[in-house]
Coordinates of C-alpha atoms in Angstrom, one line a residue:
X1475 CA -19.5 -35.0 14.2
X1476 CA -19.3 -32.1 11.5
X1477 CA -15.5 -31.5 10.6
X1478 CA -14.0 -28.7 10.2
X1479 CA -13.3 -28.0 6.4
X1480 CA -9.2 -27.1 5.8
X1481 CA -7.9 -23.9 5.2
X1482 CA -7.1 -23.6 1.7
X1483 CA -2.9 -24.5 0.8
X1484 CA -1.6 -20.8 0.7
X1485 CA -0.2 -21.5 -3.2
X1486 CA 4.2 -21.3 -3.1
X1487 CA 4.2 -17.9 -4.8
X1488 CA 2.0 -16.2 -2.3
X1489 CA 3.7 -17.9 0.4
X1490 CA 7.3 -16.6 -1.1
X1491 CA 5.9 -13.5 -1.6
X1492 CA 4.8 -13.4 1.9
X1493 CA 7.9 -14.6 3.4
X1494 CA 10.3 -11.9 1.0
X1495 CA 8.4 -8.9 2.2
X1496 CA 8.8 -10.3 5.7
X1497 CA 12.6 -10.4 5.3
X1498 CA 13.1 -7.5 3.4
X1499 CA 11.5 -5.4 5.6
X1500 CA 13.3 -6.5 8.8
X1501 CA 16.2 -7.3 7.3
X1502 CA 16.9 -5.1 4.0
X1503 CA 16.7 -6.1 0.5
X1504 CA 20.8 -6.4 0.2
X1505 CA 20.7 -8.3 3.8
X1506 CA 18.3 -11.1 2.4
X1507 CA 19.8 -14.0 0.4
X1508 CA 17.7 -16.3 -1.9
X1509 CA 18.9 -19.5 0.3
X1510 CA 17.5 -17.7 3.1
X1511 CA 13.8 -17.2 1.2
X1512 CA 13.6 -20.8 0.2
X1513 CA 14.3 -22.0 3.9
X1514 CA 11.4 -19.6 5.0
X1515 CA 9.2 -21.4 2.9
X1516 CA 10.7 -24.7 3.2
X1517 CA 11.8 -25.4 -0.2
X1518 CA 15.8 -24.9 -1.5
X1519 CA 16.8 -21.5 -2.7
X1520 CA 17.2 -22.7 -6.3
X1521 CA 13.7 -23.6 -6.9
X1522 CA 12.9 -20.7 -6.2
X1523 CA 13.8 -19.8 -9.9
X1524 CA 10.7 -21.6 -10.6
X1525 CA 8.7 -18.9 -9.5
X1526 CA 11.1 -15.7 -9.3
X1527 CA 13.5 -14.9 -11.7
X1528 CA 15.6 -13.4 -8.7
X1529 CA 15.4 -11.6 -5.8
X1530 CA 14.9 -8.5 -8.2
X1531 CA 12.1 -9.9 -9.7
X1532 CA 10.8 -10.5 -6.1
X1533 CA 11.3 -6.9 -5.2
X1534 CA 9.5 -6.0 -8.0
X1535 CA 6.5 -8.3 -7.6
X1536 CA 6.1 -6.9 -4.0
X1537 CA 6.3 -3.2 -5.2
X1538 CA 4.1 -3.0 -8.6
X1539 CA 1.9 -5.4 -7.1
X1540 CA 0.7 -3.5 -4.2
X1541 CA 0.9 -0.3 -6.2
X1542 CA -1.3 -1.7 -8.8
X1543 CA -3.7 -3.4 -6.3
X1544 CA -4.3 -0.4 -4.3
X1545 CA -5.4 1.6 -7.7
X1546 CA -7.2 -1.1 -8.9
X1547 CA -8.9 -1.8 -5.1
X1548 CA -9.7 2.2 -5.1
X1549 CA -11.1 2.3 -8.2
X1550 CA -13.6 0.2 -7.5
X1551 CA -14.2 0.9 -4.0
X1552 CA -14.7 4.7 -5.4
X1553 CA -16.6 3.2 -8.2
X1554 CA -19.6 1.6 -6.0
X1555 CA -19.6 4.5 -3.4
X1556 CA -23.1 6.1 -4.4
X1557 CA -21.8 9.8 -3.5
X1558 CA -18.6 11.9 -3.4
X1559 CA -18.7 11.2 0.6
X1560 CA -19.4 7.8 0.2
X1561 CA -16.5 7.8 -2.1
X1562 CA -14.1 9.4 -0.2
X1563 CA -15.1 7.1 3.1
X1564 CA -14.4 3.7 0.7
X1565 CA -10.9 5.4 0.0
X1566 CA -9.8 5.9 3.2
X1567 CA -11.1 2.4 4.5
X1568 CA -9.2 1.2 2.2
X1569 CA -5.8 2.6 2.5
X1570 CA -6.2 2.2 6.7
X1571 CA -6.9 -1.6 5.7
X1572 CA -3.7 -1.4 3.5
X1573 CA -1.6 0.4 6.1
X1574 CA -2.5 -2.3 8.7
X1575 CA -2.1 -5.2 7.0
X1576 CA 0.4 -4.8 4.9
X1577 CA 2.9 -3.1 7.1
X1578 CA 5.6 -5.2 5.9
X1579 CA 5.2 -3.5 2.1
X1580 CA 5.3 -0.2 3.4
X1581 CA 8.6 -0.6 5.1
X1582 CA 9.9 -2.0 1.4
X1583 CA 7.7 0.7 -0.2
X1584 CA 9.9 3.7 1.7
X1585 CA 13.1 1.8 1.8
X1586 CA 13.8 -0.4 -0.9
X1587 CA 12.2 1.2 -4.3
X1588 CA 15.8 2.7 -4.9
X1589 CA 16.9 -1.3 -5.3
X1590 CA 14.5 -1.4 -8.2
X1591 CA 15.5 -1.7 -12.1
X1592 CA 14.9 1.9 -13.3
X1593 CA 11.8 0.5 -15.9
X1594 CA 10.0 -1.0 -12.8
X1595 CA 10.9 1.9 -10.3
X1596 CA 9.0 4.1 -13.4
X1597 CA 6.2 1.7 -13.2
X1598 CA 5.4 1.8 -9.5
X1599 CA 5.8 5.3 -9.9
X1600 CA 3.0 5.5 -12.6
X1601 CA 0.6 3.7 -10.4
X1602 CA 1.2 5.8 -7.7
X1603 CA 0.7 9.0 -9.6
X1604 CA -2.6 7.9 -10.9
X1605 CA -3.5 6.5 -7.4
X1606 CA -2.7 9.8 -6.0
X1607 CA -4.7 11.7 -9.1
X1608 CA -7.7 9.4 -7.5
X1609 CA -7.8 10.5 -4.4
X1610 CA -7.2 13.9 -5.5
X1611 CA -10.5 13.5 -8.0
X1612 CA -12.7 12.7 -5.3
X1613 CA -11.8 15.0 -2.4
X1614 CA -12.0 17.6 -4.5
X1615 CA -15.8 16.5 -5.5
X1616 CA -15.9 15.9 -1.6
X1617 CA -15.3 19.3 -1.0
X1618 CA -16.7 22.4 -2.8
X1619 CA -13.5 24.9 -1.7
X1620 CA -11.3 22.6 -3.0
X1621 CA -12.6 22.5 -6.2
X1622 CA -11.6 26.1 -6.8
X1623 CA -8.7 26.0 -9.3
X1624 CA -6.4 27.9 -7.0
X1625 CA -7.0 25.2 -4.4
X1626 CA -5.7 22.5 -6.4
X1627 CA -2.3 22.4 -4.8
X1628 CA -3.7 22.7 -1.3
X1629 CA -5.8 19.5 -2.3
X1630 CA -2.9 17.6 -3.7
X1631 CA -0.4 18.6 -0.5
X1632 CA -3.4 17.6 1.9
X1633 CA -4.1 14.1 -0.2
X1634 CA 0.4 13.2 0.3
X1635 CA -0.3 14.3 4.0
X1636 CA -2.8 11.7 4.2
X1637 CA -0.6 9.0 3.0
X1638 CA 2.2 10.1 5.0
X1639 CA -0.2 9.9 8.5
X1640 CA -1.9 6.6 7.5
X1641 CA 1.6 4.9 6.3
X1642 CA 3.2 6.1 9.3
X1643 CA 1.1 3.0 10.9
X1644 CA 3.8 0.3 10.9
X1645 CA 6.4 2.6 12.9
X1646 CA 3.7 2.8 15.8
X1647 CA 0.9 -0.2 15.6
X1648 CA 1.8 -2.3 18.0
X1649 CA 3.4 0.6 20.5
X1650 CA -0.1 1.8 21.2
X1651 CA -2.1 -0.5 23.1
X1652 CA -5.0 0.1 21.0
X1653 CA -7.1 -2.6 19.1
X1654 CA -7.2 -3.0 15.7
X1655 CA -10.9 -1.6 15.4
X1656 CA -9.8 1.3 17.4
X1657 CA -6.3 2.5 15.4
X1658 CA -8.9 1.9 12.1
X1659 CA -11.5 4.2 13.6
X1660 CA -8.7 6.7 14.8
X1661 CA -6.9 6.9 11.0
X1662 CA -10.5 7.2 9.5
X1663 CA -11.0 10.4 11.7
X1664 CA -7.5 12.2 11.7
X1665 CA -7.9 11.8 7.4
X1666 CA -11.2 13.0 7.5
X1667 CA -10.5 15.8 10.0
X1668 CA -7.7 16.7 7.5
X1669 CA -9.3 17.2 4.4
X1670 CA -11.9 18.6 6.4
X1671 CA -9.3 21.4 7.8
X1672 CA -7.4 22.4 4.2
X1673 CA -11.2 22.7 3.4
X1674 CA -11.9 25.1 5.4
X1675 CA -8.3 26.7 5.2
X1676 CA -9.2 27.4 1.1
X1677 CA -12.7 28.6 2.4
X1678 CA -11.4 31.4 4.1

């Protein structure tokens, strides 16, 4: 008889990581003590300065990390789409993907980035600007009347609208009885109908 191979050991940062973004988000960054992390993961709260700094540090990790994964995952997602549409599809997937399994970093995301030091709130808010300049890019090459000058705002505003519908997902997921494949399916359409609807809105 075959065995089954292991899973592979989660390695102790991811696993911290894993277990602070838990905690933050249900509890609040200021309601979370180190002790408390270390327990979570099963090791003392003191070694956890063998991989964190601090809980600021930790904070940190969680925030730039996913801000610079989701600019780095869209670039390339964008990158290896073959057409504008294909390009603005691979975007969206990706976010929905973010925004359902990473619900934990959202909740941080929208309450916690006033708990970072000023140099790494800046950061996160660099990747985010050049995230959002992305997205911008390509529905704009997605959509003819957008790419009017005059339209640029409308493009922008409907791009943060996007975000604000697909990161919205962690205050409803598991209140709607629907499956995974069916809430992706549903966030795919309601972007697309968006952008397709300030399209048409500049058209006119």
């Amino acid at each position: 008889m075959s065995k089954v191979p292991a899973a592979p050991a989660v390695p102790r940062r991811d696993q911290i990581r894993r277990e602070a973004a838990r905690l933050f988000a249900a509890r609040g960054f200021l309601g979370v003590g180190v002790d408390e992390i270390g327990k979570a993961v099963g090791i003392s709260g003191p070694a956890l300065y063998r991989h964190f700094s601090g809980k600021d540090a930790m904070l940190a990790d969680l925030l730039i990390g996913i801000s610079e994964r989701l600019l780095e995952e869209g670039r390339r997602r964008a990158g290896e789409a073959g057409t504008p549409d294909g390009a603005l599809d691979a975007l969206i997937d990706g976010h929905v993907e973010f925004a359902l399994d990473d619900r934990d970093l959202i909740t941080l995301h929208d309450r916690e980035l006033l708990h970072l030091k000023e140099e790494d709130r800046r950061k996160v808010r660099r990747l985010q600007r050049s995230y959002v300049e992305l997205w911008v890019d390509t529905v704009r090459r997605t959509h003819p009347a957008l790419a009017e000058p005059a339209a640029e705002p409308t493009a922008r505003t409907v791009v943060h609208a996007v975000f604000g519908l697909l990161n919205s997902t962690p205050h409803s997921a598991d209140r709607t009885g629907l499956s995974r494949t069916a809430m992706a399916a549903l966030l795919h359409g309601l972007a697309q109908g968006a952008f397709t609807a300030a399209a048409e809105q500049s058209a006119h």
